[in-house]
Amino acid sequence: MKQKRMMAGFTEKTVLLAASLLFIFPLYIAIVNSFKTYDQIVKNPLSLPLSITFDNFRMAWERSKIGELYLNSIFITVCSLILILVTASMLAYIIARNKTRMVSYMYVFVLAGFMVPAPAVLIPSLKTLKFLHLDGSMTGLFLFYAGTYMSIAVFFYVEFIKTIPQSIEESGVIDGAGTFTIFFKLVLPLLKPCTATVFTFLSIWIWNDFLPPMYILGSDHGRTITTGIYNAVGRETTDWNIVFSCSVLASLPIVAVYLLAQKQFISGLTAGAVKG
Amino acid sequence: MRIAKKSAFVFALPGILIYFVFMVVPILLCFYYSFTNWDGISDHYRFNGIKNFTELASDDTFLDALKYTAIFTLITALIYNVFGILIAVILDKKSKVHNFAKSTVFLPVVLSSVVVSFIWSYMTQMDGGIINLVVNAFGLPSIHFYGSKMAILYTVSVAVTWAGLGYFTMVYMAALKTIPEELYEASTIDGAGKTSKFFRITLPLLAPGITINTVLSIVWGFKQYDHMKIMTPGTVQSITMNSIERAFNYNMFSYASAIILVLFVIVIVISVIQLGIMKRFEVSEG
């Protein structure tokens, strides 16, 4: 009986392992083929690279100016994140602590942003940004992100702050500290897990975003990593060696962020699911 | 503990201001422009009533986009939720293999839509694409991945859901953790089998997770742009693609705003209906 169950577990695991490998098979294809010459890809697309060549990466780096694209994307991602994390946590602190009718209306108003599909904001945003003389600028793009991701960041922070006991803040009040000191010295450090979650989510979404940078930055004002490699590769191209090396280069930094913050990412999803 | 009014105002202001200027104002503008005849460039434009919307009702490119986006949304929402639940139930165990499987399902989530589209364009090439190479090796004829509009929708759906499945699976896995173990134990004593446990306990208690995930998958489906744009030369348009094309290739800015407004209304109506229906099925928390 016990042996039979062990056998069943073994079969289940084997099938599961095979299914997992099949699932990430497209990633295998992208990675191994980024190290092959074009001819090798056509001849042997499935095999491991026989002789590893870094020429693709060199060509991709030079042709699509990956270095410049990295800097643009890092600048935009970092600026949006700082702006969102600071303003959203401050706003959420008020929403979580002051339970007046006015504040709860404000929360509903901010949460309504969840329902808005990003393209609905993009087209008219081009006009508001132009009005503010921010069109075609990276500042315009990161302000756009701050606006569109405010809802989700505030939601995460509000739900998290609600779980923090208020005794710490009360002791701060007794010591005569002002709201600013209490928030930045006492509360903000406690929000670290939540900040990590919001940071991971938003950095992945902003780094990978495609449509808004394409139209807000346009072609003359620098490109992000995604619009940059899209443009370098072009739609008709079949230079798969370049396509794959560009793809690998574009994904490396964000995969690194993900691997470093995997726990926060999953706990964030969990929080969202349990809240319902 | 209440925060004094003055500091509360100072704390809330920056966030609200950014949200208002870069989110609320554009949406209001979208509303406003969709009732005008503005081309997006010239200084003069006038109020147009509902003319944009009556034109939309007989605009074939828009109606096609609407139809195909709806079909695409249906396909992807089904894949996301059916496979999401199945995979979550299968992976709801602890072992090295199970953990490895979880990571693999989740890994594509961090990839950009551009990268995902590149990889799947290569996989689904008619000649020399990996999938057709494998298919041919078994002596079967090549698959026409881009042979018809429906074929394109299926092909793009596979690429999109491959990349996004991890999100949905993770939400379902988290929801599974909220189901009390005693329910399963009690049903075992009552002699319930695996299948009846799944349909009588797991599925009903997953309802809150199903609600979030269906709403999320529908919103994602309707706003689809990237993969369809990159993987096909424009044979099949999504609503967003249609609107972007109108705004920038035809200089029909107000018309594009009207399309976006329709998209917006569809998403909100479906989400509200969905939330209403699912609330009735959800088991109320004790």
mmCIF file of N, CA and C in Angstrom, chain A residues 81-195:
data_model
loop_
_atom_site.group_PDB
_atom_site.id
_atom_site.type_symbol
_atom_site.label_atom_id
_atom_site.label_comp_id
_atom_site.label_asym_id
_atom_site.label_seq_id
_atom_site.Cartn_x
_atom_site.Cartn_y
_atom_site.Cartn_z
ATOM 1 N N LEU A 81 9.215 55.337 -9.322
ATOM 2 C CA LEU A 81 9.092 54.585 -8.074
ATOM 3 C C LEU A 81 9.246 55.483 -6.852
ATOM 4 N N ILE A 82 10.256 56.357 -6.866
ATOM 5 C CA ILE A 82 10.458 57.239 -5.713
ATOM 6 C C ILE A 82 9.215 58.102 -5.502
ATOM 7 N N LEU A 83 8.752 58.695 -6.595
ATOM 8 C CA LEU A 83 7.586 59.575 -6.507
ATOM 9 C C LEU A 83 6.357 58.823 -5.983
ATOM 10 N N ILE A 84 6.103 57.634 -6.534
ATOM 11 C CA ILE A 84 4.919 56.880 -6.129
ATOM 12 C C ILE A 84 5.052 56.404 -4.685
ATOM 13 N N LEU A 85 6.206 55.822 -4.335
ATOM 14 C CA LEU A 85 6.357 55.251 -2.995
ATOM 15 C C LEU A 85 6.182 56.318 -1.919
ATOM 16 N N VAL A 86 6.755 57.511 -2.128
ATOM 17 C CA VAL A 86 6.654 58.563 -1.119
ATOM 18 C C VAL A 86 5.224 59.109 -1.036
ATOM 19 N N THR A 87 4.666 59.521 -2.183
ATOM 20 C CA THR A 87 3.351 60.176 -2.134
ATOM 21 C C THR A 87 2.242 59.173 -1.776
ATOM 22 N N ALA A 88 2.346 57.942 -2.291
ATOM 23 C CA ALA A 88 1.282 56.970 -2.014
ATOM 24 C C ALA A 88 1.287 56.551 -0.547
ATOM 25 N N SER A 89 2.480 56.378 0.038
ATOM 26 C CA SER A 89 2.513 55.949 1.439
ATOM 27 C C SER A 89 1.978 57.062 2.342
ATOM 28 N N MET A 90 2.295 58.325 2.019
ATOM 29 C CA MET A 90 1.788 59.440 2.827
ATOM 30 C C MET A 90 0.270 59.537 2.736
ATOM 31 N N LEU A 91 -0.235 59.448 1.505
ATOM 32 C CA LEU A 91 -1.679 59.511 1.302
ATOM 33 C C LEU A 91 -2.374 58.339 2.007
ATOM 34 N N ALA A 92 -1.778 57.159 1.879
ATOM 35 C CA ALA A 92 -2.378 55.963 2.478
ATOM 36 C C ALA A 92 -2.402 56.064 3.997
ATOM 37 N N TYR A 93 -1.383 56.691 4.569
ATOM 38 C CA TYR A 93 -1.323 56.850 6.029
ATOM 39 C C TYR A 93 -2.535 57.632 6.527
ATOM 40 N N ILE A 94 -2.873 58.694 5.820
ATOM 41 C CA ILE A 94 -4.043 59.493 6.199
ATOM 42 C C ILE A 94 -5.321 58.677 6.023
ATOM 43 N N ILE A 95 -5.422 57.981 4.880
ATOM 44 C CA ILE A 95 -6.641 57.203 4.617
ATOM 45 C C ILE A 95 -6.827 56.109 5.669
ATOM 46 N N ALA A 96 -5.726 55.469 6.076
ATOM 47 C CA ALA A 96 -5.832 54.359 7.025
ATOM 48 C C ALA A 96 -6.122 54.841 8.443
ATOM 49 N N ARG A 97 -5.649 56.039 8.792
ATOM 50 C CA ARG A 97 -5.771 56.485 10.177
ATOM 51 C C ARG A 97 -6.944 57.424 10.449
ATOM 52 N N ASN A 98 -7.276 58.292 9.504
ATOM 53 C CA ASN A 98 -8.384 59.221 9.731
ATOM 54 C C ASN A 98 -9.661 58.657 9.126
ATOM 55 N N LYS A 99 -10.523 58.107 9.975
ATOM 56 C CA LYS A 99 -11.694 57.447 9.407
ATOM 57 C C LYS A 99 -12.894 58.374 9.375
ATOM 58 N N THR A 100 -12.798 59.458 8.637
ATOM 59 C CA THR A 100 -13.938 60.352 8.471
ATOM 60 C C THR A 100 -14.631 59.989 7.161
ATOM 61 N N ARG A 101 -15.825 60.511 6.973
ATOM 62 C CA ARG A 101 -16.565 60.208 5.760
ATOM 63 C C ARG A 101 -15.835 60.764 4.540
ATOM 64 N N MET A 102 -15.341 61.982 4.687
ATOM 65 C CA MET A 102 -14.596 62.656 3.625
ATOM 66 C C MET A 102 -13.420 61.780 3.152
ATOM 67 N N VAL A 103 -12.690 61.221 4.118
ATOM 68 C CA VAL A 103 -11.522 60.399 3.778
ATOM 69 C C VAL A 103 -11.940 59.105 3.091
ATOM 70 N N SER A 104 -13.053 58.504 3.536
ATOM 71 C CA SER A 104 -13.442 57.250 2.886
ATOM 72 C C SER A 104 -13.934 57.505 1.455
ATOM 73 N N TYR A 105 -14.553 58.662 1.215
ATOM 74 C CA TYR A 105 -14.896 59.037 -0.174
ATOM 75 C C TYR A 105 -13.629 59.158 -1.005
ATOM 76 N N MET A 106 -12.614 59.776 -0.393
ATOM 77 C CA MET A 106 -11.352 59.970 -1.095
ATOM 78 C C MET A 106 -10.745 58.618 -1.479
ATOM 79 N N TYR A 107 -10.855 57.646 -0.566
ATOM 80 C CA TYR A 107 -10.301 56.312 -0.834
ATOM 81 C C TYR A 107 -11.016 55.669 -2.026
ATOM 82 N N VAL A 108 -12.345 55.752 -2.028
ATOM 83 C CA VAL A 108 -13.109 55.188 -3.145
ATOM 84 C C VAL A 108 -12.712 55.874 -4.453
ATOM 85 N N PHE A 109 -12.548 57.176 -4.389
ATOM 86 C CA PHE A 109 -12.162 57.978 -5.559
ATOM 87 C C PHE A 109 -10.811 57.510 -6.109
ATOM 88 N N VAL A 110 -9.866 57.248 -5.205
ATOM 89 C CA VAL A 110 -8.544 56.802 -5.645
ATOM 90 C C VAL A 110 -8.623 55.366 -6.170
ATOM 91 N N LEU A 111 -9.410 54.507 -5.500
ATOM 92 C CA LEU A 111 -9.498 53.110 -5.928
ATOM 93 C C LEU A 111 -10.165 52.957 -7.294
ATOM 94 N N ALA A 112 -11.025 53.923 -7.647
ATOM 95 C CA ALA A 112 -11.721 53.856 -8.938
ATOM 96 C C ALA A 112 -10.727 53.760 -10.088
ATOM 97 N N GLY A 113 -9.512 54.239 -9.863
ATOM 98 C CA GLY A 113 -8.477 54.182 -10.893
ATOM 99 C C GLY A 113 -8.128 52.768 -11.324
ATOM 100 N N PHE A 114 -8.404 51.761 -10.461
ATOM 101 C CA PHE A 114 -8.188 50.354 -10.794
ATOM 102 C C PHE A 114 -8.854 49.944 -12.096
ATOM 103 N N MET A 115 -10.078 50.482 -12.273
ATOM 104 C CA MET A 115 -10.924 50.042 -13.377
ATOM 105 C C MET A 115 -10.492 50.639 -14.715
ATOM 106 N N VAL A 116 -9.621 51.648 -14.658
ATOM 107 C CA VAL A 116 -9.321 52.385 -15.882
ATOM 108 C C VAL A 116 -8.247 51.671 -16.686
ATOM 109 N N PRO A 117 -8.566 51.270 -17.934
ATOM 110 C CA PRO A 117 -7.535 50.670 -18.760
ATOM 111 C C PRO A 117 -6.501 51.729 -19.168
ATOM 112 N N ALA A 118 -5.211 51.367 -19.078
ATOM 113 C CA ALA A 118 -4.140 52.334 -19.342
ATOM 114 C C ALA A 118 -4.293 53.120 -20.649
ATOM 115 N N PRO A 119 -4.680 52.480 -21.768
ATOM 116 C CA PRO A 119 -4.797 53.259 -22.999
ATOM 117 C C PRO A 119 -5.823 54.391 -22.899
ATOM 118 N N ALA A 120 -6.817 54.210 -22.003
ATOM 119 C CA ALA A 120 -7.834 55.250 -21.836
ATOM 120 C C ALA A 120 -7.214 56.522 -21.288
ATOM 121 N N VAL A 121 -6.126 56.383 -20.557
ATOM 122 C CA VAL A 121 -5.466 57.553 -20.004
ATOM 123 C C VAL A 121 -4.436 58.088 -20.986
ATOM 124 N N LEU A 122 -3.856 57.176 -21.763
ATOM 125 C CA LEU A 122 -2.728 57.565 -22.604
ATOM 126 C C LEU A 122 -3.073 58.644 -23.625
ATOM 127 N N ILE A 123 -4.115 58.427 -24.429
ATOM 128 C CA ILE A 123 -4.384 59.357 -25.533
ATOM 129 C C ILE A 123 -4.641 60.783 -25.033
ATOM 130 N N PRO A 124 -5.576 60.974 -24.069
ATOM 131 C CA PRO A 124 -5.743 62.345 -23.581
ATOM 132 C C PRO A 124 -4.542 62.863 -22.788
ATOM 133 N N SER A 125 -3.759 61.946 -22.180
ATOM 134 C CA SER A 125 -2.574 62.388 -21.435
ATOM 135 C C SER A 125 -1.591 63.137 -22.321
ATOM 136 N N LEU A 126 -1.530 62.715 -23.600
ATOM 137 C CA LEU A 126 -0.611 63.396 -24.504
ATOM 138 C C LEU A 126 -0.951 64.881 -24.571
ATOM 139 N N LYS A 127 -2.253 65.201 -24.445
ATOM 140 C CA LYS A 127 -2.660 66.602 -24.504
ATOM 141 C C LYS A 127 -2.398 67.320 -23.183
ATOM 142 N N THR A 128 -2.674 66.656 -22.049
ATOM 143 C CA THR A 128 -2.394 67.328 -20.772
ATOM 144 C C THR A 128 -0.893 67.548 -20.612
ATOM 145 N N LEU A 129 -0.084 66.568 -21.047
ATOM 146 C CA LEU A 129 1.367 66.725 -20.932
ATOM 147 C C LEU A 129 1.851 67.866 -21.821
ATOM 148 N N LYS A 130 1.224 67.998 -22.979
ATOM 149 C CA LYS A 130 1.612 69.080 -23.885
ATOM 150 C C LYS A 130 1.285 70.424 -23.246
ATOM 151 N N PHE A 131 0.102 70.484 -22.617
ATOM 152 C CA PHE A 131 -0.320 71.704 -21.950
ATOM 153 C C PHE A 131 0.674 72.097 -20.856
ATOM 154 N N LEU A 132 1.227 71.099 -20.180
ATOM 155 C CA LEU A 132 2.191 71.349 -19.101
ATOM 156 C C LEU A 132 3.627 71.459 -19.632
ATOM 157 N N HIS A 133 3.779 71.456 -20.954
ATOM 158 C CA HIS A 133 5.096 71.477 -21.605
ATOM 159 C C HIS A 133 5.965 70.308 -21.173
ATOM 160 N N LEU A 134 5.339 69.167 -20.976
ATOM 161 C CA LEU A 134 6.090 67.979 -20.573
ATOM 162 C C LEU A 134 6.019 66.902 -21.653
ATOM 163 N N ASP A 135 5.454 67.241 -22.807
ATOM 164 C CA ASP A 135 5.317 66.224 -23.853
ATOM 165 C C ASP A 135 6.697 65.869 -24.406
ATOM 166 N N GLY A 136 6.852 64.581 -24.728
ATOM 167 C CA GLY A 136 8.116 64.122 -25.273
ATOM 168 C C GLY A 136 9.249 64.153 -24.277
ATOM 169 N N SER A 137 8.942 64.209 -22.984
ATOM 170 C CA SER A 137 10.034 64.228 -22.005
ATOM 171 C C SER A 137 9.907 63.055 -21.055
ATOM 172 N N MET A 138 11.031 62.656 -20.491
ATOM 173 C CA MET A 138 11.001 61.547 -19.532
ATOM 174 C C MET A 138 10.261 61.962 -18.268
ATOM 175 N N THR A 139 10.340 63.261 -17.927
ATOM 176 C CA THR A 139 9.582 63.741 -16.777
ATOM 177 C C THR A 139 8.095 63.485 -17.004
ATOM 178 N N GLY A 140 7.627 63.803 -18.201
ATOM 179 C CA GLY A 140 6.221 63.558 -18.526
ATOM 180 C C GLY A 140 5.867 62.103 -18.360
ATOM 181 N N LEU A 141 6.773 61.221 -18.816
ATOM 182 C CA LEU A 141 6.494 59.784 -18.753
ATOM 183 C C LEU A 141 6.423 59.300 -17.305
ATOM 184 N N PHE A 142 7.373 59.753 -16.447
ATOM 185 C CA PHE A 142 7.301 59.197 -15.085
ATOM 186 C C PHE A 142 6.161 59.815 -14.282
ATOM 187 N N LEU A 143 5.761 61.043 -14.617
ATOM 188 C CA LEU A 143 4.569 61.597 -13.968
ATOM 189 C C LEU A 143 3.320 60.828 -14.400
ATOM 190 N N PHE A 144 3.282 60.448 -15.673
ATOM 191 C CA PHE A 144 2.183 59.624 -16.180
ATOM 192 C C PHE A 144 2.082 58.315 -15.388
ATOM 193 N N TYR A 145 3.250 57.667 -15.158
ATOM 194 C CA TYR A 145 3.246 56.432 -14.379
ATOM 195 C C TYR A 145 2.790 56.679 -12.947
ATOM 196 N N ALA A 146 3.261 57.789 -12.362
ATOM 197 C CA ALA A 146 2.868 58.092 -10.984
ATOM 198 C C ALA A 146 1.348 58.191 -10.906
ATOM 199 N N GLY A 147 0.732 58.837 -11.893
ATOM 200 C CA GLY A 147 -0.722 58.973 -11.913
ATOM 201 C C GLY A 147 -1.423 57.648 -12.088
ATOM 202 N N THR A 148 -0.945 56.818 -13.054
ATOM 203 C CA THR A 148 -1.674 55.588 -13.355
ATOM 204 C C THR A 148 -1.481 54.510 -12.285
ATOM 205 N N TYR A 149 -0.345 54.515 -11.590
ATOM 206 C CA TYR A 149 -0.129 53.467 -10.595
ATOM 207 C C TYR A 149 -0.435 53.919 -9.167
ATOM 208 N N MET A 150 -0.928 55.153 -9.006
ATOM 209 C CA MET A 150 -1.236 55.647 -7.667
ATOM 210 C C MET A 150 -2.262 54.746 -6.977
ATOM 211 N N SER A 151 -3.323 54.369 -7.693
ATOM 212 C CA SER A 151 -4.405 53.577 -7.093
ATOM 213 C C SER A 151 -3.882 52.314 -6.434
ATOM 214 N N ILE A 152 -3.112 51.539 -7.198
ATOM 215 C CA ILE A 152 -2.698 50.241 -6.674
ATOM 216 C C ILE A 152 -1.729 50.405 -5.513
ATOM 217 N N ALA A 153 -0.837 51.407 -5.608
ATOM 218 C CA ALA A 153 0.129 51.625 -4.528
ATOM 219 C C ALA A 153 -0.595 52.048 -3.247
ATOM 220 N N VAL A 154 -1.562 52.966 -3.378
ATOM 221 C CA VAL A 154 -2.315 53.422 -2.207
ATOM 222 C C VAL A 154 -3.077 52.250 -1.594
ATOM 223 N N PHE A 155 -3.683 51.421 -2.451
ATOM 224 C CA PHE A 155 -4.430 50.262 -1.958
ATOM 225 C C PHE A 155 -3.548 49.356 -1.097
ATOM 226 N N PHE A 156 -2.372 48.999 -1.629
ATOM 227 C CA PHE A 156 -1.454 48.133 -0.880
ATOM 228 C C PHE A 156 -1.076 48.760 0.458
ATOM 229 N N TYR A 157 -0.726 50.048 0.438
ATOM 230 C CA TYR A 157 -0.288 50.711 1.669
ATOM 231 C C TYR A 157 -1.427 50.821 2.695
ATOM 232 N N VAL A 158 -2.619 51.210 2.237
ATOM 233 C CA VAL A 158 -3.734 51.371 3.180
ATOM 234 C C VAL A 158 -4.010 50.057 3.900
ATOM 235 N N GLU A 159 -4.109 48.974 3.118
ATOM 236 C CA GLU A 159 -4.434 47.684 3.720
ATOM 237 C C GLU A 159 -3.327 47.239 4.670
ATOM 238 N N PHE A 160 -2.094 47.608 4.363
ATOM 239 C CA PHE A 160 -0.978 47.221 5.229
ATOM 240 C C PHE A 160 -0.952 48.049 6.512
ATOM 241 N N ILE A 161 -1.136 49.376 6.367
ATOM 242 C CA ILE A 161 -1.076 50.256 7.544
ATOM 243 C C ILE A 161 -2.176 49.887 8.542
ATOM 244 N N LYS A 162 -3.345 49.468 8.018
ATOM 245 C CA LYS A 162 -4.448 49.083 8.901
ATOM 246 C C LYS A 162 -4.048 47.971 9.870
ATOM 247 N N THR A 163 -3.082 47.133 9.464
ATOM 248 C CA THR A 163 -2.687 46.011 10.316
ATOM 249 C C THR A 163 -1.631 46.407 11.353
ATOM 250 N N ILE A 164 -1.108 47.634 11.259
ATOM 251 C CA ILE A 164 -0.056 48.057 12.202
ATOM 252 C C ILE A 164 -0.703 48.677 13.440
ATOM 253 N N PRO A 165 -0.348 48.194 14.639
ATOM 254 C CA PRO A 165 -0.925 48.777 15.854
ATOM 255 C C PRO A 165 -0.512 50.244 16.018
ATOM 256 N N GLN A 166 -1.442 51.020 16.593
ATOM 257 C CA GLN A 166 -1.201 52.457 16.661
ATOM 258 C C GLN A 166 -0.393 52.876 17.879
ATOM 259 N N SER A 167 -0.089 51.904 18.769
ATOM 260 C CA SER A 167 0.564 52.263 20.030
ATOM 261 C C SER A 167 1.904 52.969 19.808
ATOM 262 N N ILE A 168 2.600 52.556 18.740
ATOM 263 C CA ILE A 168 3.913 53.162 18.465
ATOM 264 C C ILE A 168 3.755 54.646 18.160
ATOM 265 N N GLU A 169 2.745 54.954 17.318
ATOM 266 C CA GLU A 169 2.522 56.353 16.979
ATOM 267 C C GLU A 169 2.098 57.144 18.211
ATOM 268 N N GLU A 170 1.274 56.501 19.062
ATOM 269 C CA GLU A 170 0.807 57.192 20.264
ATOM 270 C C GLU A 170 1.970 57.533 21.188
ATOM 271 N N SER A 171 2.928 56.593 21.286
ATOM 272 C CA SER A 171 4.093 56.888 22.117
ATOM 273 C C SER A 171 4.875 58.054 21.526
ATOM 274 N N GLY A 172 4.874 58.148 20.201
ATOM 275 C CA GLY A 172 5.533 59.278 19.539
ATOM 276 C C GLY A 172 4.868 60.586 19.898
ATOM 277 N N VAL A 173 3.536 60.559 19.946
ATOM 278 C CA VAL A 173 2.789 61.775 20.278
ATOM 279 C C VAL A 173 3.109 62.215 21.705
ATOM 280 N N ILE A 174 3.170 61.234 22.596
ATOM 281 C CA ILE A 174 3.472 61.555 23.996
ATOM 282 C C ILE A 174 4.858 62.196 24.112
ATOM 283 N N ASP A 175 5.797 61.697 23.277
ATOM 284 C CA ASP A 175 7.135 62.280 23.279
ATOM 285 C C ASP A 175 7.177 63.647 22.613
ATOM 286 N N GLY A 176 6.039 64.080 22.074
ATOM 287 C CA GLY A 176 5.961 65.415 21.502
ATOM 288 C C GLY A 176 6.423 65.517 20.055
ATOM 289 N N ALA A 177 6.491 64.364 19.350
ATOM 290 C CA ALA A 177 6.923 64.397 17.954
ATOM 291 C C ALA A 177 5.778 64.853 17.052
ATOM 292 N N GLY A 178 6.112 65.562 15.972
ATOM 293 C CA GLY A 178 5.104 66.008 15.017
ATOM 294 C C GLY A 178 4.743 64.893 14.062
ATOM 295 N N THR A 179 3.706 65.121 13.244
ATOM 296 C CA THR A 179 3.247 64.089 12.314
ATOM 297 C C THR A 179 4.362 63.653 11.357
ATOM 298 N N PHE A 180 5.132 64.623 10.871
ATOM 299 C CA PHE A 180 6.214 64.297 9.928
ATOM 300 C C PHE A 180 7.227 63.354 10.556
ATOM 301 N N THR A 181 7.665 63.707 11.760
ATOM 302 C CA THR A 181 8.652 62.875 12.453
ATOM 303 C C THR A 181 8.066 61.491 12.709
ATOM 304 N N ILE A 182 6.823 61.451 13.181
ATOM 305 C CA ILE A 182 6.200 60.155 13.484
ATOM 306 C C ILE A 182 6.141 59.297 12.224
ATOM 307 N N PHE A 183 5.708 59.901 11.116
ATOM 308 C CA PHE A 183 5.561 59.119 9.895
ATOM 309 C C PHE A 183 6.912 58.644 9.367
ATOM 310 N N PHE A 184 7.839 59.577 9.188
ATOM 311 C CA PHE A 184 9.091 59.191 8.534
ATOM 312 C C PHE A 184 10.036 58.416 9.444
ATOM 313 N N LYS A 185 9.986 58.701 10.767
ATOM 314 C CA LYS A 185 10.918 58.009 11.675
ATOM 315 C C LYS A 185 10.322 56.719 12.238
ATOM 316 N N LEU A 186 9.016 56.727 12.510
ATOM 317 C CA LEU A 186 8.427 55.564 13.185
ATOM 318 C C LEU A 186 7.623 54.666 12.255
ATOM 319 N N VAL A 187 6.762 55.266 11.419
ATOM 320 C CA VAL A 187 5.847 54.450 10.611
ATOM 321 C C VAL A 187 6.535 53.885 9.364
ATOM 322 N N LEU A 188 7.198 54.749 8.621
ATOM 323 C CA LEU A 188 7.780 54.337 7.343
ATOM 324 C C LEU A 188 8.680 53.096 7.455
ATOM 325 N N PRO A 189 9.558 53.015 8.472
ATOM 326 C CA PRO A 189 10.372 51.791 8.589
ATOM 327 C C PRO A 189 9.527 50.534 8.756
ATOM 328 N N LEU A 190 8.367 50.671 9.410
ATOM 329 C CA LEU A 190 7.500 49.495 9.600
ATOM 330 C C LEU A 190 6.827 49.066 8.301
ATOM 331 N N LEU A 191 6.776 49.990 7.329
ATOM 332 C CA LEU A 191 6.099 49.684 6.066
ATOM 333 C C LEU A 191 6.998 48.937 5.084
ATOM 334 N N LYS A 192 8.221 48.635 5.508
ATOM 335 C CA LYS A 192 9.210 48.042 4.611
ATOM 336 C C LYS A 192 8.693 46.866 3.775
ATOM 337 N N PRO A 193 8.019 45.866 4.392
ATOM 338 C CA PRO A 193 7.554 44.748 3.566
ATOM 339 C C PRO A 193 6.609 45.204 2.459
ATOM 340 N N CYS A 194 5.737 46.138 2.807
ATOM 341 C CA CYS A 194 4.778 46.642 1.825
ATOM 342 C C CYS A 194 5.504 47.420 0.727
ATOM 343 N N THR A 195 6.461 48.251 1.133
ATOM 344 C CA THR A 195 7.239 49.004 0.157
ATOM 345 C C THR A 195 7.946 48.058 -0.806
#
